[in-house]
Amino acid sequence: MLKHRNDGSCPGKGFYTYNAFMDMQLDFSTLLAPPATLILVKESSPLSSAKRGWPTAPDGPFAWGYCFVREGSQSGPGYYGRGPIQLTSKSNYELAGRAIRADLVNNPDLVATDPTISFKTAIWFWMTPQWNKPSCHNVITGRWSPSAADQSAGRLPGYGVITNIINGGIECGKGSPDDRVLNRVGFYRRYCDIFGLDYGPNLGCKDQKPFG
């Protein structure tokens, strides 16, 4: 699935290790609860879809997950995107740090320098409902039922709601597909195809209002 994550052209080469992922599991063991194939495949795609490879990349652009650690060319302090899910904003760093018992407000770069903490922040975001948003985990496993307000806003079960949770204010509700949404869907489809899993409905979010 992640065959090029340690390629020499990947800025994150060597960062996302199997051992770090397994260390993260000690705190988030419910991620591997049944149905295991659904969890590992469908829940892996958003955690590796921050950036894809170039159009003519070997094995296709969506074979290049887990290639980046920091957002763009960012470096140093600040609350920009870091890690598998590109955690952003001071509030998320504060909440994630509190949950995993790490001071990410005063040391946000731990998310880009400690791979276990990096995975933990991504899984925290994935597993945790926030304000009026469901958790990504509950959406992908079919445990979320949209409210009347969600239905009115076009937020229906499917992968598109996950994009809305992650970055809906920027990527969703535009009336036409956003390239970043297509990027996420491309990873998701590739992983489902590898294991012969159905994509499910509502992959995009162009007609969904962002969560308020």
Short mmCIF file of C-alpha atoms in Angstrom, two decimals:
data_model
loop_
_atom_site.label_atom_id
_atom_site.label_comp_id
_atom_site.label_asym_id
_atom_site.label_seq_id
_atom_site.Cartn_x
_atom_site.Cartn_y
_atom_site.Cartn_z
CA MET A 1 0.00 0.00 0.00
CA LEU A 2 2.76 2.44 0.96
CA LYS A 3 5.53 1.10 -1.23
CA HIS A 4 7.28 4.45 -1.84
CA ARG A 5 7.14 6.01 1.64
CA ASN A 6 10.91 5.49 2.07
CA ASP A 7 11.85 6.57 -1.45
CA GLY A 8 14.79 8.96 -1.63
CA SER A 9 12.60 11.64 -3.21
CA CYS A 10 10.17 11.67 -0.25
CA PRO A 11 10.85 14.40 2.34
CA GLY A 12 9.49 12.05 5.00
CA LYS A 13 11.79 9.17 4.11
CA GLY A 14 12.36 6.95 7.14
CA PHE A 15 10.03 8.90 9.45
CA TYR A 16 6.84 6.83 9.38
CA THR A 17 8.03 3.48 10.71
CA TYR A 18 6.17 0.29 11.52
CA ASN A 19 7.51 0.37 15.07
CA ALA A 20 6.20 3.90 15.63
CA PHE A 21 2.79 2.86 14.31
CA MET A 22 2.68 -0.12 16.67
CA ASP A 23 3.78 2.04 19.62
CA MET A 24 0.85 4.32 18.83
CA GLN A 25 -1.48 1.30 19.01
CA LEU A 26 -0.78 0.93 22.72
CA ASP A 27 -2.91 4.04 23.28
CA PHE A 28 -5.38 3.53 20.43
CA SER A 29 -5.98 -0.23 20.36
CA THR A 30 -9.61 0.24 19.29
CA LEU A 31 -8.39 1.20 15.82
CA LEU A 32 -7.77 -2.49 15.10
CA ALA A 33 -11.18 -3.61 16.31
CA PRO A 34 -13.21 -5.68 13.79
CA PRO A 35 -13.85 -5.46 10.89
CA ALA A 36 -10.07 -5.36 10.58
CA THR A 37 -9.76 -5.16 6.79
CA LEU A 38 -12.23 -2.28 6.58
CA ILE A 39 -10.45 -0.42 9.35
CA LEU A 40 -6.91 -0.85 8.09
CA VAL A 41 -7.68 -0.06 4.46
CA LYS A 42 -10.44 2.55 4.52
CA GLU A 43 -9.10 4.29 7.60
CA SER A 44 -5.52 4.41 6.29
CA SER A 45 -6.26 6.49 3.20
CA PRO A 46 -6.91 9.91 4.81
CA LEU A 47 -3.83 9.45 7.00
CA SER A 48 -1.61 9.28 3.93
CA SER A 49 -3.32 11.60 1.47
CA ALA A 50 -1.88 14.99 2.37
CA LYS A 51 0.16 14.98 -0.84
CA ARG A 52 0.33 12.67 -3.82
CA GLY A 53 3.14 11.92 -6.22
CA TRP A 54 3.58 13.66 -9.56
CA PRO A 55 1.32 12.60 -12.47
CA THR A 56 3.90 10.26 -14.05
CA ALA A 57 5.25 8.89 -10.74
CA PRO A 58 6.10 5.18 -10.72
CA ASP A 59 2.98 3.09 -9.93
CA GLY A 60 0.84 6.23 -10.18
CA PRO A 61 0.56 9.35 -7.99
CA PHE A 62 -1.52 7.63 -5.32
CA ALA A 63 1.15 5.02 -4.55
CA TRP A 64 3.17 7.75 -2.80
CA GLY A 65 1.40 8.04 0.56
CA TYR A 66 3.26 8.96 3.75
CA CYS A 67 5.77 10.95 1.73
CA PHE A 68 5.50 14.23 3.66
CA VAL A 69 5.87 15.20 7.32
CA ARG A 70 5.48 19.00 7.19
CA GLU A 71 3.08 21.13 5.17
CA GLY A 72 4.80 22.44 2.05
CA SER A 73 8.16 24.01 2.81
CA GLN A 74 7.24 25.04 6.36
CA SER A 75 9.80 24.69 9.15
CA GLY A 76 10.32 25.80 12.72
CA PRO A 77 7.55 26.63 15.25
CA GLY A 78 3.96 27.36 14.45
CA TYR A 79 0.76 25.36 14.15
CA TYR A 80 0.89 24.46 10.46
CA GLY A 81 0.20 20.98 9.08
CA ARG A 82 2.36 18.17 10.39
CA GLY A 83 2.16 14.40 10.46
CA PRO A 84 0.05 11.84 8.59
CA ILE A 85 -3.13 13.92 8.79
CA GLN A 86 -1.37 17.30 8.71
CA LEU A 87 -2.60 18.50 12.10
CA THR A 88 -3.20 22.26 12.06
CA SER A 89 -4.32 25.12 14.37
CA LYS A 90 -3.32 25.85 17.95
CA SER A 91 -6.59 24.46 19.30
CA ASN A 92 -5.98 21.07 17.69
CA TYR A 93 -2.40 20.99 18.93
CA GLU A 94 -3.61 21.82 22.43
CA LEU A 95 -6.41 19.24 22.46
CA ALA A 96 -4.28 16.53 20.88
CA GLY A 97 -1.41 17.22 23.26
CA ARG A 98 -3.71 16.99 26.25
CA ALA A 99 -5.10 13.67 25.02
CA ILE A 100 -1.71 12.05 24.35
CA ARG A 101 0.06 13.71 27.30
CA ALA A 102 2.54 15.80 25.32
CA ASP A 103 3.10 19.57 25.38
CA LEU A 104 2.38 20.35 21.75
CA VAL A 105 1.49 23.99 22.38
CA ASN A 106 5.03 24.85 23.45
CA ASN A 107 6.68 22.23 21.26
CA PRO A 108 4.51 21.70 18.16
CA ASP A 109 7.42 20.34 16.16
CA LEU A 110 7.24 17.11 18.17
CA VAL A 111 4.60 16.13 15.61
CA ALA A 112 7.27 16.33 12.90
CA THR A 113 10.22 14.94 14.87
CA ASP A 114 8.79 12.11 16.99
CA PRO A 115 7.06 9.54 14.74
CA THR A 116 5.08 7.92 17.55
CA ILE A 117 3.67 11.29 18.65
CA SER A 118 3.01 12.09 14.99
CA PHE A 119 0.89 8.95 14.57
CA LYS A 120 -0.83 9.56 17.90
CA THR A 121 -1.98 13.05 16.88
CA ALA A 122 -3.36 11.72 13.61
CA ILE A 123 -5.26 8.91 15.31
CA TRP A 124 -6.49 11.27 18.02
CA PHE A 125 -7.97 13.52 15.34
CA TRP A 126 -9.43 10.50 13.52
CA MET A 127 -11.08 8.97 16.58
CA THR A 128 -12.34 12.12 18.35
CA PRO A 129 -15.64 13.95 17.68
CA GLN A 130 -15.24 17.73 17.85
CA TRP A 131 -18.02 20.22 18.47
CA ASN A 132 -20.76 19.41 15.94
CA LYS A 133 -18.55 17.07 13.91
CA PRO A 134 -18.66 13.29 14.24
CA SER A 135 -15.41 11.38 14.41
CA CYS A 136 -13.96 10.22 11.11
CA HIS A 137 -13.84 6.73 12.63
CA ASN A 138 -17.58 6.62 13.22
CA VAL A 139 -18.29 7.85 9.69
CA ILE A 140 -16.11 5.28 7.90
CA THR A 141 -17.38 2.40 10.06
CA GLY A 142 -21.04 3.31 9.49
CA ARG A 143 -21.74 4.31 13.10
CA TRP A 144 -22.71 7.89 12.30
CA SER A 145 -26.29 8.85 11.46
CA PRO A 146 -26.75 12.34 10.01
CA SER A 147 -29.07 14.70 11.85
CA ALA A 148 -31.79 16.64 10.08
CA ALA A 149 -29.38 19.60 9.91
CA ASP A 150 -26.70 17.38 8.35
CA GLN A 151 -29.12 16.05 5.76
CA SER A 152 -30.28 19.56 4.90
CA ALA A 153 -26.62 20.55 4.42
CA GLY A 154 -26.01 17.58 2.09
CA ARG A 155 -23.80 15.82 4.64
CA LEU A 156 -24.71 12.17 4.08
CA PRO A 157 -22.81 9.00 5.03
CA GLY A 158 -19.78 8.38 2.83
CA TYR A 159 -16.17 9.34 2.40
CA GLY A 160 -17.04 12.93 1.49
CA VAL A 161 -18.08 13.69 5.07
CA ILE A 162 -14.58 12.73 6.24
CA THR A 163 -13.07 15.37 3.98
CA ASN A 164 -15.63 17.81 5.37
CA ILE A 165 -14.53 16.97 8.92
CA ILE A 166 -10.84 17.36 8.08
CA ASN A 167 -10.88 20.50 5.92
CA GLY A 168 -14.43 21.22 4.85
CA GLY A 169 -14.24 24.97 5.24
CA ILE A 170 -11.66 25.10 2.47
CA GLU A 171 -12.42 22.07 0.30
CA CYS A 172 -16.19 21.46 0.45
CA GLY A 173 -19.35 23.16 -0.78
CA LYS A 174 -17.81 24.68 -3.89
CA GLY A 175 -20.26 23.17 -6.38
CA SER A 176 -17.39 21.67 -8.36
CA PRO A 177 -14.70 19.18 -7.32
CA ASP A 178 -11.69 20.62 -5.51
CA ASP A 179 -8.31 19.20 -6.53
CA ARG A 180 -7.51 18.42 -2.90
CA VAL A 181 -10.73 16.42 -2.59
CA LEU A 182 -9.90 14.50 -5.77
CA ASN A 183 -6.49 13.82 -4.24
CA ARG A 184 -8.02 12.29 -1.10
CA VAL A 185 -10.50 10.24 -3.12
CA GLY A 186 -7.70 8.97 -5.35
CA PHE A 187 -5.83 7.49 -2.37
CA TYR A 188 -9.04 6.03 -0.97
CA ARG A 189 -9.99 4.35 -4.24
CA ARG A 190 -6.52 2.91 -4.70
CA TYR A 191 -6.50 1.30 -1.26
CA CYS A 192 -10.02 -0.08 -1.70
CA ASP A 193 -9.10 -1.46 -5.12
CA ILE A 194 -6.06 -3.29 -3.73
CA PHE A 195 -8.29 -5.24 -1.34
CA GLY A 196 -11.40 -5.44 -3.49
CA LEU A 197 -13.50 -3.25 -1.17
CA ASP A 198 -16.53 -1.22 -2.22
CA TYR A 199 -16.03 2.54 -2.18
CA GLY A 200 -19.45 3.27 -0.74
CA PRO A 201 -21.55 6.34 -1.64
CA ASN A 202 -20.89 10.09 -1.57
CA LEU A 203 -17.13 10.19 -2.10
CA GLY A 204 -16.89 13.94 -2.69
CA CYS A 205 -18.19 16.97 -0.79
CA LYS A 206 -18.72 19.62 -3.49
CA ASP A 207 -22.42 19.83 -2.60
CA GLN A 208 -21.97 19.63 1.17
CA LYS A 209 -22.04 22.68 3.38
CA PRO A 210 -19.03 22.74 5.70
CA PHE A 211 -19.64 21.98 9.36
CA GLY A 212 -20.25 25.28 11.13
#
